[in-house]
PDB file of C-alpha atoms and ligand atoms in Angstrom:
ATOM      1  CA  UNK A 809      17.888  66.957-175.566  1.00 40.00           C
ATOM      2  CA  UNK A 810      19.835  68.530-173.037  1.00 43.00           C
ATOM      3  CA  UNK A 811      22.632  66.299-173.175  1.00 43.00           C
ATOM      4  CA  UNK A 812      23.780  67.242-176.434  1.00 47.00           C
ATOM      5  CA  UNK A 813      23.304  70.687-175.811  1.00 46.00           C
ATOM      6  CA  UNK A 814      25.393  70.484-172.695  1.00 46.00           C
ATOM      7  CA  UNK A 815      27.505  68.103-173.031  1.00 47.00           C
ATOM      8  CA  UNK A 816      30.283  69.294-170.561  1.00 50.00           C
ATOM      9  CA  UNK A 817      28.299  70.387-167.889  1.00 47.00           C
ATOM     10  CA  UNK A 818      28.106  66.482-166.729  1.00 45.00           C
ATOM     11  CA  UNK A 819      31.815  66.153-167.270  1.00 44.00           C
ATOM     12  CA  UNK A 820      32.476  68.569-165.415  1.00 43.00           C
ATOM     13  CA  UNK A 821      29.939  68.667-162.308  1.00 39.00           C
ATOM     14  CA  UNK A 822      28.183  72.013-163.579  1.00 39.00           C
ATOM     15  CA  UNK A 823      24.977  70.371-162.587  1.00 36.00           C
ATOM     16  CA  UNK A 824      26.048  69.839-159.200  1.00 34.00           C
ATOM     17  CA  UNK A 825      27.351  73.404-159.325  1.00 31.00           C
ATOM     18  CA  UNK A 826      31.290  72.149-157.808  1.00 33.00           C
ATOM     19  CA  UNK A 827      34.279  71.973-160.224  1.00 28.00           C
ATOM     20  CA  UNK A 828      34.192  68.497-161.184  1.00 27.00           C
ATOM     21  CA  UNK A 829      37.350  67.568-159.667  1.00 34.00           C
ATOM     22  CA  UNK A 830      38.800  65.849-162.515  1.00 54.00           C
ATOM     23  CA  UNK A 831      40.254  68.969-164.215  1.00 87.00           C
ATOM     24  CA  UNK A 832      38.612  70.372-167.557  1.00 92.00           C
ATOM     25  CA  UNK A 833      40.887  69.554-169.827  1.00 92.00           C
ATOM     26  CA  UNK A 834      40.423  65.613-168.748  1.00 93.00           C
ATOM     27  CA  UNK A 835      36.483  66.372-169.345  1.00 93.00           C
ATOM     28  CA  UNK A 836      36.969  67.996-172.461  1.00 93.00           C
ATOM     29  CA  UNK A 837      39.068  64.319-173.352  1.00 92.00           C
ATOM     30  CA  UNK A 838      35.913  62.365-172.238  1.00 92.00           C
ATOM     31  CA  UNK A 839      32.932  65.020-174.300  1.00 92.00           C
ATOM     32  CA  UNK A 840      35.498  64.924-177.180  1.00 91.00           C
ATOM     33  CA  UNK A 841      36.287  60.977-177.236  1.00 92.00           C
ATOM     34  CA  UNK A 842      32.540  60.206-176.792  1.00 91.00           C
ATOM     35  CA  UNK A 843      31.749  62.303-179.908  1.00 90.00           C
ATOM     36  CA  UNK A 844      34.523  60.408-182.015  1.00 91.00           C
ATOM     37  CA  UNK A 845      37.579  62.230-181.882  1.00 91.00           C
ATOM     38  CA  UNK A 846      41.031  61.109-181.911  1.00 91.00           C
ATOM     39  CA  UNK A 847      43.237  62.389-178.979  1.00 91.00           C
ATOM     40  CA  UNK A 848      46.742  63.372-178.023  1.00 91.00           C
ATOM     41  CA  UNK A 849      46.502  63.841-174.490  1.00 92.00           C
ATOM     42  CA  UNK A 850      48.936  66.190-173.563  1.00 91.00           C
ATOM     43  CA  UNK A 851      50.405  67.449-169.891  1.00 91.00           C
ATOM     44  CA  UNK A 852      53.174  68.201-167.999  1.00 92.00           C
ATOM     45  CA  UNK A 853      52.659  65.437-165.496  1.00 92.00           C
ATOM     46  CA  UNK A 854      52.348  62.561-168.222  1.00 93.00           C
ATOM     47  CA  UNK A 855      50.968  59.912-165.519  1.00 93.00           C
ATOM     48  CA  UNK A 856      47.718  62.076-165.380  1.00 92.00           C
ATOM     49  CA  UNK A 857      47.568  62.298-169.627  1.00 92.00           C
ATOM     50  CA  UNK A 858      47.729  58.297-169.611  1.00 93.00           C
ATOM     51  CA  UNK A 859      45.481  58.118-166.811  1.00 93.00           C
ATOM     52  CA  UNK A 860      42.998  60.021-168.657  1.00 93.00           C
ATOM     53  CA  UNK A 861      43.373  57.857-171.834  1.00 92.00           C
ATOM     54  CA  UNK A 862      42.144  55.012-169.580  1.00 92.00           C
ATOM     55  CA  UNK A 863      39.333  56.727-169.524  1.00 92.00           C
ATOM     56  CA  UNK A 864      38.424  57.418-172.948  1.00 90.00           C
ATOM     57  CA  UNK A 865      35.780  56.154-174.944  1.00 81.00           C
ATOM     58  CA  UNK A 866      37.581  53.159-177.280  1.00 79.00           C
ATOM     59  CA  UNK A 867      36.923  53.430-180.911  1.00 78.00           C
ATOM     60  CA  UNK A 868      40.096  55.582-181.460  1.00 81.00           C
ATOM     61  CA  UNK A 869      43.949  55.248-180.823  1.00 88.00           C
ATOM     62  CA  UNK A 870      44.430  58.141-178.300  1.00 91.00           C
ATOM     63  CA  UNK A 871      48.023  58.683-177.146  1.00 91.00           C
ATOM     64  CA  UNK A 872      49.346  60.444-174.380  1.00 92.00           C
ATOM     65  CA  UNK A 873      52.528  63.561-175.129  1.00 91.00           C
ATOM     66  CA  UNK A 874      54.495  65.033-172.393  1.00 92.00           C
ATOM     67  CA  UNK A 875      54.190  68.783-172.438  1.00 91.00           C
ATOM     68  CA  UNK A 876      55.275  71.840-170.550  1.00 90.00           C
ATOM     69  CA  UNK A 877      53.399  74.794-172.349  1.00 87.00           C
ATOM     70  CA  UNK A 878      56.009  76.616-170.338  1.00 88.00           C
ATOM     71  CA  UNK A 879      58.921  75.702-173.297  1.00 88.00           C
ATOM     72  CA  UNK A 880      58.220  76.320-176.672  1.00 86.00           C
ATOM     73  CA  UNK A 881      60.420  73.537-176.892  1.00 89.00           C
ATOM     74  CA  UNK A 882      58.204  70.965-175.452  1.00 90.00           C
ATOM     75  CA  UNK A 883      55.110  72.466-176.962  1.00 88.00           C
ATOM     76  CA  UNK A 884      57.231  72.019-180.452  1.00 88.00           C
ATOM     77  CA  UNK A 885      58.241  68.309-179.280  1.00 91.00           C
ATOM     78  CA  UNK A 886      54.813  67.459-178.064  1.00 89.00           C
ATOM     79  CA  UNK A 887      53.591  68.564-181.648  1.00 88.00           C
ATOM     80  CA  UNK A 888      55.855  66.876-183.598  1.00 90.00           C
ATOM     81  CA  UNK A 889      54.747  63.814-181.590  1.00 89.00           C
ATOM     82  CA  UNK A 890      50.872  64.323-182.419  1.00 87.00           C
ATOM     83  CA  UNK A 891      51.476  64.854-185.705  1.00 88.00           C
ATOM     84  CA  UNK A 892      53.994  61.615-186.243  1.00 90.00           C
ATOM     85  CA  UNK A 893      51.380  59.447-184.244  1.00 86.00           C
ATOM     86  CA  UNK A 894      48.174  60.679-186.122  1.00 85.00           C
ATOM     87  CA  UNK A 895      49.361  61.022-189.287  1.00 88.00           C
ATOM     88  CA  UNK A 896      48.042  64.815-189.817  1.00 85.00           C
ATOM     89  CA  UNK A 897      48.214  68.124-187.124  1.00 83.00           C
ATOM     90  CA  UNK A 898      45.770  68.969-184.735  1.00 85.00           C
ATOM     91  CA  UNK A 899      42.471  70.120-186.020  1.00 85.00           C
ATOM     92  CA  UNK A 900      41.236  71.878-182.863  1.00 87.00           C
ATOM     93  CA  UNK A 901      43.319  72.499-179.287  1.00 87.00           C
ATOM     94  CA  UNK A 902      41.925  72.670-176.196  1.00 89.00           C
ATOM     95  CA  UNK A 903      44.180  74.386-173.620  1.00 88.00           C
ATOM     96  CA  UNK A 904      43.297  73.655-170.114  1.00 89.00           C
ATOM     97  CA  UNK A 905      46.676  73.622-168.517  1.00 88.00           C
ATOM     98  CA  UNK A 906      46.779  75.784-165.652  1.00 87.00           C
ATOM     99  CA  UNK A 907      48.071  76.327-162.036  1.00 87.00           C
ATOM    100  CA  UNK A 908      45.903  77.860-159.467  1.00 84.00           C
ATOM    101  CA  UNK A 909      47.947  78.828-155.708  1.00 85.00           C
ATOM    102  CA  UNK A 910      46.340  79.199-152.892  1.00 87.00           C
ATOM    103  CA  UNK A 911      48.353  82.257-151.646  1.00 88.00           C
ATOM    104  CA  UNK A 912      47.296  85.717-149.749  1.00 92.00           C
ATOM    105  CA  UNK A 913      47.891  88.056-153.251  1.00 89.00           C
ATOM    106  CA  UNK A 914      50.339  89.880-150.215  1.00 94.00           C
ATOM    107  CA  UNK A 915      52.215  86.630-149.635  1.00 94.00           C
ATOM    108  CA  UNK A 916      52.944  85.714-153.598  1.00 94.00           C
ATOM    109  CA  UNK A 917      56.872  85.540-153.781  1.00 95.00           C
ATOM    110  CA  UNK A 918      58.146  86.173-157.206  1.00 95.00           C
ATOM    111  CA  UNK A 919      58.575  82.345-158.562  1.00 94.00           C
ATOM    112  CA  UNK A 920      54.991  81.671-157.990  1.00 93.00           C
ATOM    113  CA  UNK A 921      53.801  84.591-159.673  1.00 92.00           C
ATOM    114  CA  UNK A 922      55.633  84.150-162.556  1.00 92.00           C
ATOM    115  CA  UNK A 923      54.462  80.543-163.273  1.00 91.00           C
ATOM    116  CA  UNK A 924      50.670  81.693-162.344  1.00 90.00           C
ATOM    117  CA  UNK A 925      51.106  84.297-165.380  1.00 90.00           C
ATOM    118  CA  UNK A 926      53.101  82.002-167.525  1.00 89.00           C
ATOM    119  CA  UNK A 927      51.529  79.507-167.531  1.00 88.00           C
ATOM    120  CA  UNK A 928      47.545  80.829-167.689  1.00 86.00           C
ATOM    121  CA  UNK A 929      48.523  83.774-169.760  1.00 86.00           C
ATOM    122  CA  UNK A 930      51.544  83.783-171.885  1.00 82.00           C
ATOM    123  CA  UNK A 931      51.613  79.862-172.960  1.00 78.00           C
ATOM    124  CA  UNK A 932      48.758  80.574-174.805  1.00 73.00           C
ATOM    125  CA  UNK A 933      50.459  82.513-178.160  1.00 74.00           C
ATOM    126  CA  UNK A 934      53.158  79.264-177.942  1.00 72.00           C
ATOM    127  CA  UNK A 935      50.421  76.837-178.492  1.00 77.00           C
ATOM    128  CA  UNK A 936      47.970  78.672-180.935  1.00 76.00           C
ATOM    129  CA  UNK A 937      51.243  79.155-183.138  1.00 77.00           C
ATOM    130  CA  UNK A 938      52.105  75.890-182.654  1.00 73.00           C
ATOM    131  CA  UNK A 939      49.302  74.392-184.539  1.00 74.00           C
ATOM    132  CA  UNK A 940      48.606  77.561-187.250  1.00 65.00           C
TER     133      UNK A 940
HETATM  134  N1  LIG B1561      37.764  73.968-162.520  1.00 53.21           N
HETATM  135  C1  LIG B1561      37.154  75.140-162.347  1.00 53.21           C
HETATM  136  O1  LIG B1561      36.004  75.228-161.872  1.00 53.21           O
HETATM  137  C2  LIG B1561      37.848  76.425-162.759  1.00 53.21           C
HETATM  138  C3  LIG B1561      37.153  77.615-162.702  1.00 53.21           C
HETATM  139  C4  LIG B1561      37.781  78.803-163.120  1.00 53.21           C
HETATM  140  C5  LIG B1561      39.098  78.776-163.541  1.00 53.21           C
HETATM  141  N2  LIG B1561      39.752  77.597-163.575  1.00 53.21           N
HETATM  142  C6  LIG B1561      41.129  77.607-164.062  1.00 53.21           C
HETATM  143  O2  LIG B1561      41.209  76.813-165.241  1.00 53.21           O
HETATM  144  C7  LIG B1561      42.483  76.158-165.262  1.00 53.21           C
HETATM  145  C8  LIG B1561      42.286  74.646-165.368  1.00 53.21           C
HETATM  146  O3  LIG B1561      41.462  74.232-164.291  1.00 53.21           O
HETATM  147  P1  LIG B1561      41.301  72.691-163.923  1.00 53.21           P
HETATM  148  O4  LIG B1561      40.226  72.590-162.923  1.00 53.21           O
HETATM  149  O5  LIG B1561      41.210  71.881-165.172  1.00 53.21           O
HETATM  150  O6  LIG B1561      42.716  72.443-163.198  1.00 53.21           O
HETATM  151  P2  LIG B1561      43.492  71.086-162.938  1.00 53.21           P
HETATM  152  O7  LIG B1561      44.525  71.400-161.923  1.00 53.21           O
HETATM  153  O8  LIG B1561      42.543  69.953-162.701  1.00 53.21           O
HETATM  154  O9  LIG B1561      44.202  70.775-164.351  1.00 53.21           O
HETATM  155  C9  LIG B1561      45.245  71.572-164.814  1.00 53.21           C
HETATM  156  C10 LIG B1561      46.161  70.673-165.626  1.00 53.21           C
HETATM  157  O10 LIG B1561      47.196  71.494-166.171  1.00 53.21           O
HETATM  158  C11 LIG B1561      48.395  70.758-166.086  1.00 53.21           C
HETATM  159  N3  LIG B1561      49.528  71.660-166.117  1.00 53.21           N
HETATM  160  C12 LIG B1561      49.949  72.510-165.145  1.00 53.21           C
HETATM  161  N4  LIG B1561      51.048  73.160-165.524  1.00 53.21           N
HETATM  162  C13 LIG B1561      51.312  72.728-166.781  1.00 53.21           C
HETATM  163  C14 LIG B1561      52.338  73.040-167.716  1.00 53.21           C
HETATM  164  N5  LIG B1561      53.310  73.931-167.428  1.00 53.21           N
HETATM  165  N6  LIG B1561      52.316  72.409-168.915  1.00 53.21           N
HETATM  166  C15 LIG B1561      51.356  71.499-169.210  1.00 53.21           C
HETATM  167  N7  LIG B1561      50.360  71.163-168.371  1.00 53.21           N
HETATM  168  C16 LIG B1561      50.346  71.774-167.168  1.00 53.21           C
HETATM  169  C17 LIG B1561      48.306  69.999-164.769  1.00 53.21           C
HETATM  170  O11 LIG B1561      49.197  68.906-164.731  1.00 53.21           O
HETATM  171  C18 LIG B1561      46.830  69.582-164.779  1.00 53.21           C
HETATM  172  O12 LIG B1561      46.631  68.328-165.397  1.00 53.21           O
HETATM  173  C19 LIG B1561      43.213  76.582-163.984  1.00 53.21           C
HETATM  174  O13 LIG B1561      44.037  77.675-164.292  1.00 53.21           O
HETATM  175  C20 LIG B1561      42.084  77.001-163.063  1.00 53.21           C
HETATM  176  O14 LIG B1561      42.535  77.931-162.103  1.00 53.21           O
HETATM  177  C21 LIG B1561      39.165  76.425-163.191  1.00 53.21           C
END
């Protein structure tokens, strides 16, 4: 069956061979949900987390964390939240967060360099530790 063999590539548009355009962490949400898991949508913008919890397959309480994977902090925080709300840590992370800038690699100033690389490269040793 090729939806269980593929079940993100509806989610997120491969068929149609475009992006999706609701982010792949929010289709990962939806794939995950569907196949019974229980969430903790986490984001820095925490609008878009509880949007996608309105989008979730019911059946399980989902909740929605503010996170910056930025601040080890917040990643710690966001954590501690998951764990108080479920009852148990996270069993599997998906990390999706990421920031993509439409710049001329010429015209990159500093700032927005530095928050490309942190947050799509170093953010990730913060959140594997954070759920070892
Ligand atoms: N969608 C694609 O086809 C595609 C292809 C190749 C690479 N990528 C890369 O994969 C990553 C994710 O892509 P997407 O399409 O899901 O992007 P997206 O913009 O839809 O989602 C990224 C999410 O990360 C969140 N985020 C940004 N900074 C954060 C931070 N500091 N802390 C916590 N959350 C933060 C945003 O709020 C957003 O919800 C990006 O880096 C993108 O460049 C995407």
């Amino acid at each position: 069956m090729k939806d269980r063999e593929y079940p993100l590539n509806d989610a997120l548009g491969l068929e149609r061979k475009r992006g999706g355009g609701s982010g792949i962490g929010r289709a990962c949400c939806q794939v995950l949900a569907r196949e019974g898991a229980r969430l903790v949508v986490a984001d820095i913008n925490l609008q878009a987390a509880k949007h996608t919890l309105t989008l979730l397959s019911v059946g399980q309480q989902h909740v929605a964390v503010v996170m910056d994977v930025r601040d080890r902090r917040s990643v710690e925080d966001a954590m501690k939240a998951a764990q108080d709300q479920c009852g148990a840590p996270p069993s599997l992370l998906v990390n999706s967060a990421g920031v993509l800038t439409m710049v001329p690699f010429l015209e990159t100033d500093d700032d927005t360099w530095q928050k490309i690389i942190d947050v799509n490269l170093t953010v990730s040793s913060k959140l594997w530790q954070s759920v070892e």
